[in-house]
Each structure stands twice: as structure tokens, then as C-alpha cells.
Short mmCIF file of C-alpha atoms and ligand atoms in Angstrom, two decimals:
data_model
loop_
_atom_site.label_atom_id
_atom_site.label_comp_id
_atom_site.label_asym_id
_atom_site.label_seq_id
_atom_site.Cartn_x
_atom_site.Cartn_y
_atom_site.Cartn_z
CA MET A 1 2.85 -15.72 -20.52
CA HIS A 2 1.19 -19.05 -21.29
CA LYS A 3 1.92 -20.67 -17.93
CA THR A 4 -0.74 -20.74 -15.25
CA ILE A 5 1.62 -21.25 -12.30
CA VAL A 6 4.61 -18.99 -11.65
CA LYS A 7 7.53 -20.89 -10.14
CA VAL A 8 9.60 -18.70 -7.85
CA GLY A 9 13.04 -19.11 -6.30
CA ILE A 10 13.84 -16.93 -3.29
CA VAL A 11 17.30 -15.89 -2.12
CA GLY A 12 17.71 -14.81 1.53
CA LEU A 13 15.76 -16.41 4.35
CA GLY A 14 16.34 -13.95 7.18
CA ARG A 15 13.99 -11.64 9.11
CA LEU A 16 12.00 -10.67 6.03
CA GLY A 17 12.95 -13.37 3.50
CA ARG A 18 11.23 -16.05 5.55
CA GLN A 19 8.00 -14.08 5.59
CA HIS A 20 8.17 -13.56 1.82
CA ALA A 21 8.93 -17.26 1.36
CA GLU A 22 5.92 -18.24 3.47
CA ASN A 23 3.65 -15.91 1.47
CA LEU A 24 4.96 -17.28 -1.84
CA ALA A 25 4.59 -20.87 -0.64
CA PHE A 26 1.10 -20.72 0.85
CA ARG A 27 -0.82 -17.50 0.28
CA ILE A 28 -0.56 -16.46 -3.35
CA PRO A 29 -2.76 -17.95 -6.07
CA PHE A 30 -0.99 -19.30 -9.17
CA CYS A 31 2.39 -19.19 -7.43
CA GLU A 32 4.69 -21.99 -6.34
CA LEU A 33 7.73 -21.54 -4.13
CA ALA A 34 9.90 -23.93 -6.12
CA ALA A 35 13.38 -23.08 -4.76
CA VAL A 36 15.03 -21.53 -1.73
CA CYS A 37 18.60 -20.24 -1.47
CA SER A 38 20.70 -18.85 1.34
CA ILE A 39 24.30 -19.05 2.50
CA ASP A 40 22.78 -20.32 5.76
CA SER A 41 22.55 -24.04 4.94
CA GLU A 42 20.53 -24.86 8.06
CA ALA A 43 17.81 -22.34 7.17
CA VAL A 44 17.69 -23.72 3.63
CA GLU A 45 17.35 -27.33 4.77
CA GLN A 46 14.75 -26.47 7.37
CA VAL A 47 12.50 -24.58 4.96
CA LYS A 48 12.92 -27.19 2.21
CA LYS A 49 11.90 -29.98 4.58
CA GLU A 50 9.14 -28.22 6.52
CA TRP A 51 7.42 -26.75 3.47
CA ASN A 52 8.28 -29.43 0.95
CA VAL A 53 10.11 -27.05 -1.40
CA PRO A 54 11.49 -28.99 -4.41
CA TYR A 55 14.90 -27.29 -4.72
CA ALA A 56 17.33 -25.87 -2.16
CA TYR A 57 20.64 -24.12 -2.78
CA THR A 58 23.45 -22.49 -0.85
CA ASP A 59 24.86 -20.99 -4.06
CA TYR A 60 22.88 -18.30 -5.90
CA ASP A 61 24.44 -19.04 -9.31
CA GLU A 62 23.33 -22.66 -9.02
CA MET A 63 19.76 -21.56 -8.40
CA LEU A 64 19.91 -19.34 -11.48
CA ALA A 65 20.90 -22.38 -13.55
CA ASN A 66 17.53 -24.00 -12.74
CA LYS A 67 15.47 -23.25 -15.85
CA GLU A 68 12.25 -24.64 -14.33
CA LEU A 69 12.01 -21.35 -12.43
CA ASP A 70 10.24 -18.28 -13.83
CA ALA A 71 11.07 -15.63 -11.25
CA ILE A 72 13.61 -14.73 -8.57
CA PHE A 73 12.70 -13.02 -5.30
CA ILE A 74 15.68 -11.26 -3.66
CA ALA A 75 15.68 -10.78 0.14
CA THR A 76 19.41 -10.77 0.85
CA PRO A 77 21.27 -7.93 2.63
CA SER A 78 21.19 -4.69 0.66
CA GLY A 79 24.79 -4.82 -0.62
CA PHE A 80 23.91 -7.89 -2.72
CA HIS A 81 20.76 -6.57 -4.42
CA CYS A 82 22.28 -4.96 -7.52
CA GLU A 83 24.56 -7.82 -8.48
CA GLN A 84 21.86 -10.41 -7.86
CA ILE A 85 19.24 -8.45 -9.84
CA GLU A 86 21.58 -8.12 -12.82
CA LYS A 87 22.48 -11.81 -12.75
CA ALA A 88 18.84 -12.91 -12.52
CA LEU A 89 17.79 -10.67 -15.42
CA HIS A 90 20.74 -11.87 -17.47
CA ALA A 91 19.69 -15.48 -16.80
CA GLY A 92 16.19 -14.67 -18.14
CA PHE A 93 14.08 -14.36 -14.97
CA HIS A 94 11.45 -11.94 -13.74
CA VAL A 95 12.83 -10.22 -10.62
CA PHE A 96 11.50 -8.87 -7.35
CA SER A 97 14.08 -7.20 -5.11
CA GLU A 98 13.85 -5.91 -1.58
CA LYS A 99 14.65 -2.24 -0.98
CA PRO A 100 16.89 -0.32 -1.28
CA LEU A 101 17.67 -0.87 -4.96
CA GLY A 102 21.32 -0.12 -4.31
CA LEU A 103 23.59 1.50 -1.78
CA TYR A 104 25.45 3.58 -4.38
CA LEU A 105 24.32 5.60 -7.38
CA GLU A 106 26.60 3.84 -9.90
CA GLU A 107 25.29 0.35 -9.13
CA ALA A 108 21.67 1.56 -9.13
CA ILE A 109 22.14 3.08 -12.59
CA ARG A 110 23.75 -0.15 -13.82
CA VAL A 111 20.64 -2.04 -12.68
CA GLN A 112 18.35 0.52 -14.29
CA LYS A 113 20.11 -0.14 -17.62
CA ALA A 114 19.81 -3.91 -17.13
CA VAL A 115 16.08 -3.60 -16.37
CA ASN A 116 15.57 -1.41 -19.43
CA ARG A 117 17.43 -3.94 -21.61
CA ASN A 118 15.04 -6.65 -20.37
CA LYS A 119 11.70 -4.88 -20.66
CA GLU A 120 9.86 -8.12 -21.40
CA LYS A 121 10.72 -9.25 -17.86
CA VAL A 122 8.78 -7.97 -14.86
CA PHE A 123 10.89 -6.02 -12.40
CA MET A 124 9.54 -4.89 -9.03
CA LEU A 125 11.11 -3.23 -6.01
CA GLY A 126 9.87 -3.86 -2.46
CA PHE A 127 8.43 -0.43 -1.61
CA MET A 128 5.59 -2.28 0.05
CA ARG A 129 4.10 0.73 1.80
CA ARG A 130 2.55 1.77 -1.51
CA TYR A 131 0.50 -1.46 -1.24
CA ASP A 132 -0.57 -0.91 2.38
CA HIS A 133 -4.33 -0.25 2.42
CA SER A 134 -4.01 3.00 4.43
CA TYR A 135 -1.23 4.47 2.28
CA ALA A 136 -3.05 3.48 -0.92
CA TYR A 137 -6.23 5.12 0.44
CA ALA A 138 -4.33 8.33 1.24
CA LYS A 139 -2.91 8.42 -2.30
CA LYS A 140 -6.42 8.01 -3.71
CA LYS A 141 -7.66 10.94 -1.57
CA ILE A 142 -4.84 13.12 -2.87
CA GLU A 143 -5.62 12.16 -6.47
CA GLU A 144 -9.28 13.04 -5.85
CA GLY A 145 -8.15 16.51 -4.76
CA LYS A 146 -9.35 16.11 -1.17
CA ILE A 147 -6.43 18.12 0.32
CA GLY A 148 -5.72 20.34 -2.66
CA GLU A 149 -2.10 20.48 -3.77
CA PRO A 150 0.19 18.53 -1.37
CA VAL A 151 3.04 20.84 -0.32
CA LEU A 152 4.64 19.33 2.78
CA ILE A 153 5.23 15.80 4.04
CA ARG A 154 6.29 14.88 7.56
CA CYS A 155 7.42 11.30 8.17
CA TYR A 156 8.38 9.35 11.29
CA GLY A 157 10.05 5.99 10.78
CA LEU A 158 10.89 4.63 14.22
CA ASP A 159 12.04 1.08 14.87
CA PRO A 160 11.35 -0.43 18.29
CA ALA A 161 14.20 -0.26 20.79
CA LYS A 162 13.48 -3.85 21.72
CA ALA A 163 14.47 -4.95 18.20
CA MET A 164 17.95 -3.45 18.73
CA ASP A 165 19.73 -6.82 19.20
CA GLY A 166 18.26 -8.18 15.97
CA PHE A 167 19.18 -4.97 14.13
CA MET A 168 22.77 -5.02 15.44
CA LYS A 169 23.24 -8.60 14.21
CA PHE A 170 21.84 -7.60 10.80
CA ALA A 171 23.96 -4.42 10.54
CA LYS A 172 27.25 -5.86 11.85
CA LYS A 173 27.16 -8.78 9.43
CA ASN A 174 26.49 -6.67 6.33
CA TYR A 175 26.63 -2.92 5.63
CA SER A 176 23.01 -1.69 5.61
CA GLY A 177 23.59 1.73 4.00
CA GLY A 178 22.90 3.51 7.30
CA LEU A 179 19.82 5.08 8.86
CA PHE A 180 18.72 7.08 5.82
CA LEU A 181 19.32 4.60 2.97
CA ASP A 182 18.23 1.55 4.93
CA MET A 183 15.34 2.89 6.95
CA ALA A 184 14.19 6.33 5.82
CA VAL A 185 14.26 5.19 2.17
CA HIS A 186 10.63 4.01 2.51
CA ASP A 187 9.61 7.51 3.59
CA LEU A 188 11.72 9.13 0.88
CA ASP A 189 9.91 7.03 -1.71
CA LEU A 190 6.52 7.88 -0.19
CA ALA A 191 7.39 11.58 -0.24
CA ARG A 192 8.18 11.47 -3.96
CA TRP A 193 4.95 9.53 -4.54
CA PHE A 194 2.66 11.76 -2.50
CA LEU A 195 4.23 15.10 -3.45
CA ASN A 196 4.65 14.05 -7.06
CA ALA A 197 8.01 15.84 -7.08
CA GLU A 198 11.72 15.00 -6.97
CA ALA A 199 14.10 16.19 -4.27
CA ARG A 200 16.56 18.97 -4.93
CA GLN A 201 18.42 19.80 -1.69
CA VAL A 202 18.96 18.00 1.62
CA TRP A 203 20.26 18.77 5.06
CA ALA A 204 20.51 15.96 7.62
CA ILE A 205 21.66 15.60 11.18
CA GLY A 206 21.77 12.75 13.67
CA GLY A 207 23.51 11.20 16.63
CA ASN A 208 23.82 8.36 19.10
CA TYR A 209 22.15 8.92 22.41
CA ALA A 210 21.13 5.64 24.07
CA TYR A 211 23.18 3.19 21.96
CA THR A 212 26.82 4.12 21.45
CA GLU A 213 27.37 0.97 19.30
CA PHE A 214 26.22 3.10 16.38
CA GLU A 215 29.58 4.97 16.50
CA GLU A 216 31.32 1.73 15.40
CA LEU A 217 28.95 1.50 12.46
CA ASN A 218 29.56 5.16 11.56
CA ASP A 219 25.80 5.50 11.65
CA ALA A 220 23.14 7.41 13.59
CA GLU A 221 20.73 5.85 16.05
CA THR A 222 18.35 8.78 15.57
CA GLY A 223 18.41 11.33 12.77
CA ALA A 224 16.44 13.90 10.86
CA ALA A 225 16.51 15.25 7.33
CA LEU A 226 15.00 18.38 5.84
CA VAL A 227 14.43 18.14 2.09
CA LYS A 228 13.51 20.76 -0.48
CA PHE A 229 11.58 19.24 -3.39
CA GLU A 230 10.71 20.64 -6.82
CA ASN A 231 8.15 23.46 -6.85
CA ASN A 232 9.33 24.50 -3.39
CA LYS A 233 7.60 21.51 -1.74
CA MET A 234 8.97 20.37 1.62
CA GLY A 235 9.81 17.15 3.44
CA ILE A 236 10.67 16.54 7.09
CA PHE A 237 11.95 13.06 7.91
CA VAL A 238 12.66 11.63 11.36
CA ALA A 239 14.19 8.16 11.66
CA SER A 240 15.27 6.25 14.74
CA ARG A 241 16.17 2.77 15.90
CA ASN A 242 15.29 3.63 19.49
CA CYS A 243 11.54 3.91 19.85
CA ALA A 244 10.48 2.94 23.38
CA HIS A 245 6.81 2.32 22.68
CA GLY A 246 7.11 0.08 19.61
CA TYR A 247 7.20 0.36 15.83
CA HIS A 248 6.00 3.84 14.91
CA ILE A 249 5.49 4.66 11.25
CA GLU A 250 3.61 7.91 10.87
CA THR A 251 3.08 10.12 7.84
CA GLU A 252 1.41 13.49 7.47
CA ILE A 253 0.74 15.15 4.12
CA ILE A 254 -0.24 18.80 4.25
CA GLY A 255 -2.03 20.25 1.25
CA THR A 256 -3.42 23.63 0.24
CA LYS A 257 -6.96 22.59 1.28
CA GLY A 258 -6.44 20.05 4.05
CA SER A 259 -4.14 17.36 5.37
CA LEU A 260 -3.97 13.60 5.85
CA ARG A 261 -2.34 11.61 8.63
CA ILE A 262 -1.55 7.92 8.49
CA GLY A 263 -0.63 5.95 11.60
CA THR A 264 -0.64 8.90 14.03
CA VAL A 265 -1.05 6.48 16.91
CA PRO A 266 0.69 3.26 15.88
CA GLU A 267 -1.95 0.96 17.34
CA LYS A 268 -1.52 -2.79 17.24
CA ASN A 269 -5.25 -3.21 16.56
CA ARG A 270 -8.57 -1.69 17.63
CA VAL A 271 -8.55 -3.14 21.16
CA THR A 272 -8.25 -0.82 24.18
CA VAL A 273 -7.25 -2.50 27.45
CA PHE A 274 -8.77 -0.85 30.54
CA ASP A 275 -6.93 -1.82 33.73
CA GLU A 276 -4.80 -0.35 36.54
CA SER A 277 -2.53 1.30 33.90
CA GLY A 278 -5.48 3.22 32.49
CA ALA A 279 -6.95 2.88 29.00
CA VAL A 280 -4.17 1.35 26.92
CA ASN A 281 -3.90 0.94 23.14
CA GLU A 282 -0.97 -1.40 22.59
CA CYS A 283 1.47 -0.49 19.80
CA SER A 284 2.51 -2.37 16.72
CA ASP A 285 5.76 -4.17 17.54
CA GLY A 286 7.59 -4.44 14.24
CA PHE A 287 7.54 -4.31 10.44
CA LEU A 288 6.28 -7.85 10.02
CA GLU A 289 3.20 -7.08 12.09
CA ARG A 290 2.47 -3.56 10.79
CA PHE A 291 2.97 -4.35 7.12
CA GLU A 292 1.82 -7.98 7.01
CA GLN A 293 -0.92 -7.15 4.49
CA ALA A 294 1.41 -4.97 2.36
CA TYR A 295 4.10 -7.69 2.04
CA LEU A 296 1.44 -10.09 0.84
CA SER A 297 -0.21 -7.58 -1.53
CA GLU A 298 3.08 -6.57 -3.17
CA ALA A 299 3.98 -10.22 -3.82
CA GLU A 300 0.49 -10.86 -5.23
CA GLU A 301 0.98 -7.88 -7.54
CA PHE A 302 4.37 -9.22 -8.70
CA ILE A 303 2.87 -12.60 -9.59
CA SER A 304 -0.17 -10.97 -11.28
CA CYS A 305 2.15 -8.77 -13.37
CA ILE A 306 3.98 -11.86 -14.61
CA LEU A 307 0.75 -13.67 -15.46
CA GLU A 308 -0.83 -10.62 -17.11
CA ASN A 309 2.34 -9.51 -18.89
CA ARG A 310 2.43 -5.98 -17.41
CA GLN A 311 4.75 -3.94 -15.19
CA PRO A 312 4.00 -2.87 -11.59
CA GLU A 313 3.59 0.76 -10.56
CA VAL A 314 6.84 0.76 -8.58
CA THR A 315 9.59 1.03 -11.18
CA VAL A 316 13.35 0.76 -11.28
CA GLU A 317 13.40 4.58 -11.66
CA ASP A 318 11.71 4.85 -8.24
CA GLY A 319 14.55 2.72 -6.91
CA VAL A 320 17.25 4.88 -8.52
CA LEU A 321 15.69 8.21 -7.45
CA SER A 322 15.13 7.11 -3.85
CA THR A 323 18.70 5.76 -3.66
CA CYS A 324 20.00 9.14 -4.92
CA LEU A 325 17.98 10.95 -2.25
CA GLY A 326 18.88 8.50 0.53
CA TYR A 327 22.55 8.78 -0.41
CA ALA A 328 22.38 12.59 -0.34
CA CYS A 329 20.84 12.41 3.17
CA LYS A 330 23.65 10.13 4.29
CA GLU A 331 26.29 12.49 2.84
CA ALA A 332 24.65 15.52 4.44
CA PHE A 333 24.62 13.71 7.81
CA GLU A 334 28.26 12.61 7.49
CA THR A 335 29.62 15.98 6.33
CA GLY A 336 27.24 18.36 8.10
CA GLU A 337 26.73 20.17 4.78
CA LEU A 338 23.71 21.07 2.70
CA LYS A 339 23.72 18.69 -0.29
CA THR A 340 22.29 18.99 -3.77
CA VAL A 341 20.75 15.67 -4.80
CA GLN A 342 22.74 14.19 -7.72
CA TYR A 343 20.80 12.26 -10.36
P1 LIG B 401 18.78 -10.77 7.41
O1 LIG B 401 20.22 -10.50 7.69
O2 LIG B 401 17.88 -11.15 8.53
O3 LIG B 401 18.68 -11.93 6.32
C1 LIG B 401 19.49 -12.01 5.18
C2 LIG B 401 19.43 -13.42 4.62
O4 LIG B 401 20.23 -13.50 3.43
C3 LIG B 401 19.97 -14.51 5.53
O5 LIG B 401 19.19 -15.68 5.32
C4 LIG B 401 21.40 -14.73 5.01
O6 LIG B 401 21.91 -16.00 5.33
C5 LIG B 401 21.17 -14.59 3.52
N1 LIG B 401 22.34 -14.20 2.74
C6 LIG B 401 23.30 -13.28 3.06
N2 LIG B 401 24.16 -13.15 2.03
C7 LIG B 401 23.74 -13.99 1.05
C8 LIG B 401 24.22 -14.32 -0.25
N3 LIG B 401 25.29 -13.70 -0.75
N4 LIG B 401 23.56 -15.26 -0.96
C9 LIG B 401 22.48 -15.87 -0.46
N5 LIG B 401 21.98 -15.62 0.77
C10 LIG B 401 22.60 -14.68 1.50
O7 LIG B 401 18.20 -9.51 6.64
P2 LIG B 401 16.67 -8.98 6.54
O8 LIG B 401 16.34 -8.13 7.68
O9 LIG B 401 15.78 -10.10 6.19
O10 LIG B 401 16.82 -7.97 5.30
C11 LIG B 401 16.99 -8.45 4.00
C12 LIG B 401 16.69 -7.31 3.03
O11 LIG B 401 15.35 -6.91 3.21
C13 LIG B 401 17.56 -6.06 3.25
O12 LIG B 401 17.91 -5.53 2.02
C14 LIG B 401 16.65 -5.09 4.00
O13 LIG B 401 16.92 -3.75 3.67
C15 LIG B 401 15.28 -5.51 3.48
N6 LIG B 401 14.22 -5.28 4.45
C16 LIG B 401 13.09 -4.65 4.02
C17 LIG B 401 12.05 -4.40 4.88
C18 LIG B 401 10.82 -3.76 4.36
O14 LIG B 401 10.04 -3.27 5.17
N7 LIG B 401 10.57 -3.77 3.07
C19 LIG B 401 12.12 -4.78 6.30
C20 LIG B 401 13.34 -5.49 6.64
C21 LIG B 401 14.34 -5.72 5.74
#
């Protein structure tokens, strides 16, 4: 690419889209946030005015007609990702999309074909944990052989109970895919990455204990999945929207010669408060706080890939395979049956 500045248009300015937009506007070298788009006209106007963004749209197709842009960043609800990715690629843009790639296998495969037809365009999926310094460090240790052959992964993905109102608004407006495809999908991707193996069979269970609203959504407030991977490797996944102490993302990888743990105590920072409650390490309170660095690093990588004419490590195949696995978890939970993962 001969340009020195990548002009980006973002669609979706909600809980995460606003953070991405702020990063693109102010924190990434050689990047300009040139357009914002959302069906929420107030959010669009506010961001345009406050941050001096040249173009603002309430219609996605209109944004795609703006040929001054180089890339599209998608942060809309999950049910829109596939269609919006395909349209952006078709219109000639580089594309970043939030996870999950899709909510159904057929649409994910359609996108995979579209990405493969447009190989000269950069495509990246928002599995930002791979860009978190601690997760990247753990991967490096595994590659160096520090724990031998990784054979089992145990993941906790627990959202804070105090974020329940925000989650309910998000989930009632648009179908999220449910606990496994929406939330555990990050862990499912990490498991494939760390174990270097694809999933074969899944059993999942779950229920609603403190928040019966989940019945209306046909979803689980708290759930667990047991996954058998290739080469007899194992995965244990716990996901919940009802974590009393905060945002708890913990991963353990057990190998033949040792193990690694990431985020065992989900500390906010390195400060311990000593007072009448004892010695207290406060907890991280949400995804924006815990993964602040990772959201920035993944966007930097996307822009660098465009400027350097290369593809990122996270591929459309990672999106398809994690959607297949997340969907199998959802089916196992809904039917109570052991499921073979369909690819
Ligand atoms: P949200 O509901 O807070 O925001 C969605 C935004 O998209 C709103 O601005 C809404 O007005 C806009 N929108 C909805 N339909 C649209 C359309 N057809 N065209 C244009 N704009 C539209 O959702 P949130 O939490 O920001 O999530 C967005 C995506 O990001 C989801 O796919 C979610 O799975 C993902 N996400 C990823 C996280 C991560 O850790 N990587 C964390 C949170 C969300």
C-alpha cells in the first residue's frame, strides 16, 4: 500500500465500539478515524462533533459508498457481522470484525469464501486475548517447551454480576448467540491456540440460578462445557454472567512437564488495600478495563498489516472453527446430548 495514513470507518458505537473508535481516533499511529456509523443517530452526532470526525452515517451502505476510506471496523451486534463483512469486502475495503465471526456455520463459511476471494485485503477478527501481553507470554512459554506438550486447558470466563443490566439491554435488543457463542468463544479460540488442536466432541450443561430472565432468552446464566480435542487433549470451560467479585478471566494450561496459569486472581492492579476489611486486592471490573491494552494492540496490528501488506495471525479460519465449536456447545446445552463438532 502506498498510503501512509489508513482511513477507517467504524460501524457500531456501543459498549465496545466506542472504545475501538477512541483508539482509532487518538492512539494508533498512521491511522485516522474518518467515518462513524450507527443506527443510533445521537451517538453518531456526538462522536462526530466531539472528536471532529469528518463523516457520520446512520446507514452502513452509505458509509461503504465513501471511497476515501481504506478500511471498515465492525463493532455491531453479532448477528450483523457476516453480512457487514461480506459487503465491506465486496466494496473493496480491508475489514476488522468483532467476535464471533458468525452465529451460524453457514454464514461463517460464506464469509470465509468471501475473505478467500479477496486475499489482497486484510481481514482480522477481534480475538483480542491473543494480543494481551500475559496470554502472548504464555503462548511463547509453550512454544519454548516450558510445560512440555499441553494436554488440558481449564478456562473461566465470568462477567461481573453488576454488569447484568447492561448485558440484558444488549441481549434483549439483539440475539447474542448465547453464553457459549457470545462469551465462551474467546476461551474456545484460546484453547485451539494453546492446545494446537481442533475440537471433536462436546458436552455442555447450564442453568439460571440468580437471574431467571435468562429463561426468556433461552440462554444460561452460568454454564460449563467439557470438550475432547484431537490427540485426546481436553478442555474444561466455565462461563457465567453472575460473578459477584468482578470480571474474572482465568486460564490454566496443563502440560506434560508443567503448567501455566493466567489471571488466577483477577486483580485490578498491583495495589493491596489494608484496612478494617483485611488485606484487599480489588478485582478487575469489566472487559474494557481488563483488556484495554489488548484492544489497542489488536487495532495497531490491523493497521500495521494494511500498511505492510500482510495478514494478521488471527484468520478467518479461526473464526469459522471457533463458531463451529461454540455452536456445538450451544446445541449440547440445549439438547442435553453429547455433540460431535461439525466442520
Ligand atoms: P452494543 O449493543 O453496546 O452496541 C452495538 C452498537 O451497534 C450500537 O451503537 C448500535 O446502535 C449499533 N448498531 C446496531 N445495529 C446496527 C446496524 N445494523 N448498523 C449500524 N449500527 C448498528 O454492543 P457491544 O457490547 O458493543 O458489542 C458489539 C459487538 O462486540 C458484539 O458482536 C459483541 O459480541 C462484541 N464484543 C466483544 C468483546 C470482546 O471482548 N472482544 C466485548 C464486548 C462485545
